[in-house]
Short mmCIF file of C-alpha atoms and ligand atoms in Angstrom, two decimals:
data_model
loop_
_atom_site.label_atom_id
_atom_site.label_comp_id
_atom_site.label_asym_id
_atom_site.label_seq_id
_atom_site.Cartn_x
_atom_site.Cartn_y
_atom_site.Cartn_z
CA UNK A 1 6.84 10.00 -37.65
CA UNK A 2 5.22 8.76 -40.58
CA UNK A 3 3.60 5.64 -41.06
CA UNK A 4 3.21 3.41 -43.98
CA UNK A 5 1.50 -0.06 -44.41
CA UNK A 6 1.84 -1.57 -48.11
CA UNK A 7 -0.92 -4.62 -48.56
CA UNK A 8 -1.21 -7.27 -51.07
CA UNK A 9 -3.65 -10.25 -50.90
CA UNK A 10 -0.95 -13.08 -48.79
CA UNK A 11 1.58 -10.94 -47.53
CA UNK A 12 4.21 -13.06 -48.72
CA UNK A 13 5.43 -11.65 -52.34
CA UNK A 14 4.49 -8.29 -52.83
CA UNK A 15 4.09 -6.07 -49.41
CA UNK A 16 6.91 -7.59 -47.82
CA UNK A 17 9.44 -6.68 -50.57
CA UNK A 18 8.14 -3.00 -51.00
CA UNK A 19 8.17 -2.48 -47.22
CA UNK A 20 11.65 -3.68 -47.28
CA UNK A 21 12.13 -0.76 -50.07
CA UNK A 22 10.09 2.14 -48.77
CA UNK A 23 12.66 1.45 -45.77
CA UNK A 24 15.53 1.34 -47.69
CA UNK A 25 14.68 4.82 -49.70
CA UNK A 26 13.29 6.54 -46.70
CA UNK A 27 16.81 5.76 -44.78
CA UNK A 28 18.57 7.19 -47.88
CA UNK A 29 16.35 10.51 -47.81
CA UNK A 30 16.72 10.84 -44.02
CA UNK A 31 13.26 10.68 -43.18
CA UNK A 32 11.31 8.98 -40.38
CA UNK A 33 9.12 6.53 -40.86
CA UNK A 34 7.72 3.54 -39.89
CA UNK A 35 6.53 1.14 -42.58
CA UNK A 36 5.06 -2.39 -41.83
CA UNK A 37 3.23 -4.92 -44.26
CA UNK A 38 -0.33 -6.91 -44.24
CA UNK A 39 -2.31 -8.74 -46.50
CA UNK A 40 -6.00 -8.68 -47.07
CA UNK A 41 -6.09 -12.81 -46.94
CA UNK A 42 -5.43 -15.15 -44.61
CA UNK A 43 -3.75 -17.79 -46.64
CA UNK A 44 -0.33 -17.30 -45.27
CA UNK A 45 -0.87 -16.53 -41.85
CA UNK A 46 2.69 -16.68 -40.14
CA UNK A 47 4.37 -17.66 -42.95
CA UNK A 48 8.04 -15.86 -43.79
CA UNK A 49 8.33 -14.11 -46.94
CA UNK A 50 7.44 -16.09 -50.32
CA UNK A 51 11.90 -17.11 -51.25
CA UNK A 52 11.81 -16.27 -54.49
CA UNK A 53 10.75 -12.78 -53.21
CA UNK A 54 13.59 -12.94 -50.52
CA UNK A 55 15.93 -13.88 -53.41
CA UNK A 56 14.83 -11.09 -56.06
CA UNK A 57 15.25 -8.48 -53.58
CA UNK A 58 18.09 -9.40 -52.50
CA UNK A 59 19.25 -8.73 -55.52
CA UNK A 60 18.80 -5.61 -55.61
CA UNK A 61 20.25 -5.80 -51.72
CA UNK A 62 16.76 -5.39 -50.22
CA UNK A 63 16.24 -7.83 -47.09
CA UNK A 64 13.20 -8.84 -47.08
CA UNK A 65 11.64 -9.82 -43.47
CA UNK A 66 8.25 -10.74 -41.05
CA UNK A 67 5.99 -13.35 -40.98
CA UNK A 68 2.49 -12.68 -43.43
CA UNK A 69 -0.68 -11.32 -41.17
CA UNK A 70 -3.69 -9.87 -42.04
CA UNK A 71 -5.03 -6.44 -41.85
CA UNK A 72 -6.28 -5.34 -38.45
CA UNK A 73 -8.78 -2.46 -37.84
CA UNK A 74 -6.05 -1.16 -35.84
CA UNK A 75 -3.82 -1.01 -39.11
CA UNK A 76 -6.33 1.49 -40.40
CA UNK A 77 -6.29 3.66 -37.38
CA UNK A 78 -2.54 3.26 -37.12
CA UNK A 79 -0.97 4.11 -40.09
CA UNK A 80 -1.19 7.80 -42.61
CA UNK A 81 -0.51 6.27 -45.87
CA UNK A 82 -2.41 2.49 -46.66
CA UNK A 83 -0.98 1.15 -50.02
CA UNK A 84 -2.37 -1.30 -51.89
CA UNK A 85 -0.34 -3.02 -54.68
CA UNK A 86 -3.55 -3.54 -57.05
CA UNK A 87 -6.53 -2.83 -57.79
CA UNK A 88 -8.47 -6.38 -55.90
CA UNK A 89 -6.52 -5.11 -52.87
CA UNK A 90 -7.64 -1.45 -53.30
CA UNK A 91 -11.65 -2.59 -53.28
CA UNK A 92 -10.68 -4.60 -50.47
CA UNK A 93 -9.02 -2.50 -48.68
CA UNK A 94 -11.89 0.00 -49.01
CA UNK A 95 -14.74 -2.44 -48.42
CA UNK A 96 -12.76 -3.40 -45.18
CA UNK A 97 -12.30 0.01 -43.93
CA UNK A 98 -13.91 1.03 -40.84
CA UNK A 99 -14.68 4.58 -41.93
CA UNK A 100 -14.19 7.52 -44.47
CA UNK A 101 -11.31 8.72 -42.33
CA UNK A 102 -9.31 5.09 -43.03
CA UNK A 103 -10.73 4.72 -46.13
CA UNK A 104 -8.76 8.60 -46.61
CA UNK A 105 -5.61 7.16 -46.44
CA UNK A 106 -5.45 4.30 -49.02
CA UNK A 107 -3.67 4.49 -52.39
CA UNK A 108 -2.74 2.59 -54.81
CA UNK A 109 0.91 2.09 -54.30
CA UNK A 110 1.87 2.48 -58.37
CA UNK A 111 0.44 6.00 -58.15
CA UNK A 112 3.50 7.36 -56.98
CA UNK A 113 5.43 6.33 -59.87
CA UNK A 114 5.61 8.79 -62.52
CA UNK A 115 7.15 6.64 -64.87
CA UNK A 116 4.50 3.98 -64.14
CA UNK A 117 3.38 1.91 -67.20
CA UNK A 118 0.27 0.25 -64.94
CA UNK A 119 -1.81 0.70 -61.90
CA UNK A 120 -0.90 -2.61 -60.46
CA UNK A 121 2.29 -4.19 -59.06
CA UNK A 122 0.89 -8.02 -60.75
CA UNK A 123 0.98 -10.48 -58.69
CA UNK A 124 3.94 -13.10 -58.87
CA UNK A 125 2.74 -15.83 -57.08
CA UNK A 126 2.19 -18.51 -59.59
CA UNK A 127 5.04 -16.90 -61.79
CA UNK A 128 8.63 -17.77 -62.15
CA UNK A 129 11.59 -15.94 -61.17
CA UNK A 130 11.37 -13.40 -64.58
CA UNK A 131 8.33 -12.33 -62.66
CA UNK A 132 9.80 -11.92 -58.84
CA UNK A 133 12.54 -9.86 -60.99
CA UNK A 134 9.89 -7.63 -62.73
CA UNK A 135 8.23 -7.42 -59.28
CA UNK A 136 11.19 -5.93 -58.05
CA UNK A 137 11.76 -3.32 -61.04
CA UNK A 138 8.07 -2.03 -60.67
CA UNK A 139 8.25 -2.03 -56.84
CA UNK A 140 11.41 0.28 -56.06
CA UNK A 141 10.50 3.42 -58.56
CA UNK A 142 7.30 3.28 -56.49
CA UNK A 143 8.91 3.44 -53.27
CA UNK A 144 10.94 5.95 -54.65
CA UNK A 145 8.07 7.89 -55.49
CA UNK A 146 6.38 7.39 -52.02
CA UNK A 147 8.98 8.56 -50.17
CA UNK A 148 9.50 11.93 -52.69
CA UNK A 149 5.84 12.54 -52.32
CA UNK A 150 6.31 12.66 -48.39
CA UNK A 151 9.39 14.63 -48.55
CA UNK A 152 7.70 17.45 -51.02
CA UNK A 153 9.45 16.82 -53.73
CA UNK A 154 6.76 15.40 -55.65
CA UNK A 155 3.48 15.55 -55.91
CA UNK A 156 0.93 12.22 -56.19
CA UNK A 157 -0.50 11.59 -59.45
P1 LIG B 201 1.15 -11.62 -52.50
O1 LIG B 201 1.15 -12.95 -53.39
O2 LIG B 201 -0.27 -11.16 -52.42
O3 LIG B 201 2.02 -10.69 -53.25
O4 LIG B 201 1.73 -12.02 -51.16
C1 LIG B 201 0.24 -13.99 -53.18
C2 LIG B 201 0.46 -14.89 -52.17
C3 LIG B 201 -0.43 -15.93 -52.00
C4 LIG B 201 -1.53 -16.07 -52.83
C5 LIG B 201 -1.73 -15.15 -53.84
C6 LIG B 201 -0.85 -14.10 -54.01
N1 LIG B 201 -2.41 -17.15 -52.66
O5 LIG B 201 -3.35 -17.29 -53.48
O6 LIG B 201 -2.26 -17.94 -51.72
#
């Protein structure tokens, strides 16, 4: 069993959604994981997912689920694979990493996109529903990508 945590800053746009499709395209591959979402803030604390998030991905017939928390020291010891959808959350994530073993496991969650035309998934929060959309297009090539990486199929960039 493998698994996943994808973090963004509130937990509310960005994590939840590509959770929701790591799940969806490991299910389709056959392969076990677990995948669960944080946020390096604590803005949103219990809040559900942001709606126009919920309403993009659905879409695209992702559901997208949980209530926003922030990264624990136990996520780091937890989970194999940390991703971060930009670059703020990747120094954060490895300023708040208890050691180099944790700090081992965090990517950037655009590097497994091959096709990727950025490092970041931006974040929608003060955008319209153009930018949940684009959100959504950026976010399931990655997941994609994650889940070919763990089956072998292709390497990370
Ligand atoms: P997320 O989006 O990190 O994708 O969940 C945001 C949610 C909340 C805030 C910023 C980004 N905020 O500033 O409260």
């Amino acid at each position: 069993m493998i698994r996943i945590l994808t973090v963004c800053l509130g937990n509310i746009c960005r994590s939840p959604a590509a959770e929701a499709a790591i799940r969806r395209a490991s299910q389709e591959a056959g392969l076990e994981v677990e995948v669960d979402s944080a946020g390096t803030g604590r803005y949103h604390l219990g809040e559900p997912p942001h709606p126009r998030s919920v309403a993009a991905a659905a879409r695209t017939g992702l559901e997208v689920r949980g209530a926003a928390r922030q990264i624990t020291r136990n996520d780091f010891e937890r989970h194999d694979l940390i991703l971060a959808m930009d670059r703020h959350n990747l120094e954060d994530l490895l300023a708040m990493a208890p050691d180099e073993d944790t700090r081992a496991k965090i990517r950037m969650f655009r590097s497994f996109d091959p096709g990727a035309d950025g490092p970041d998934v931006p974040d929608p929060y003060y955008g319209d529903d153009d930018d949940y959309r684009r959100m959504i297009e950026i976010i399931l090539p990655a997941a994609e990508g994650v889940v070919l990486h763990l089956t072998g199929d292709q390497p990370p960039r």
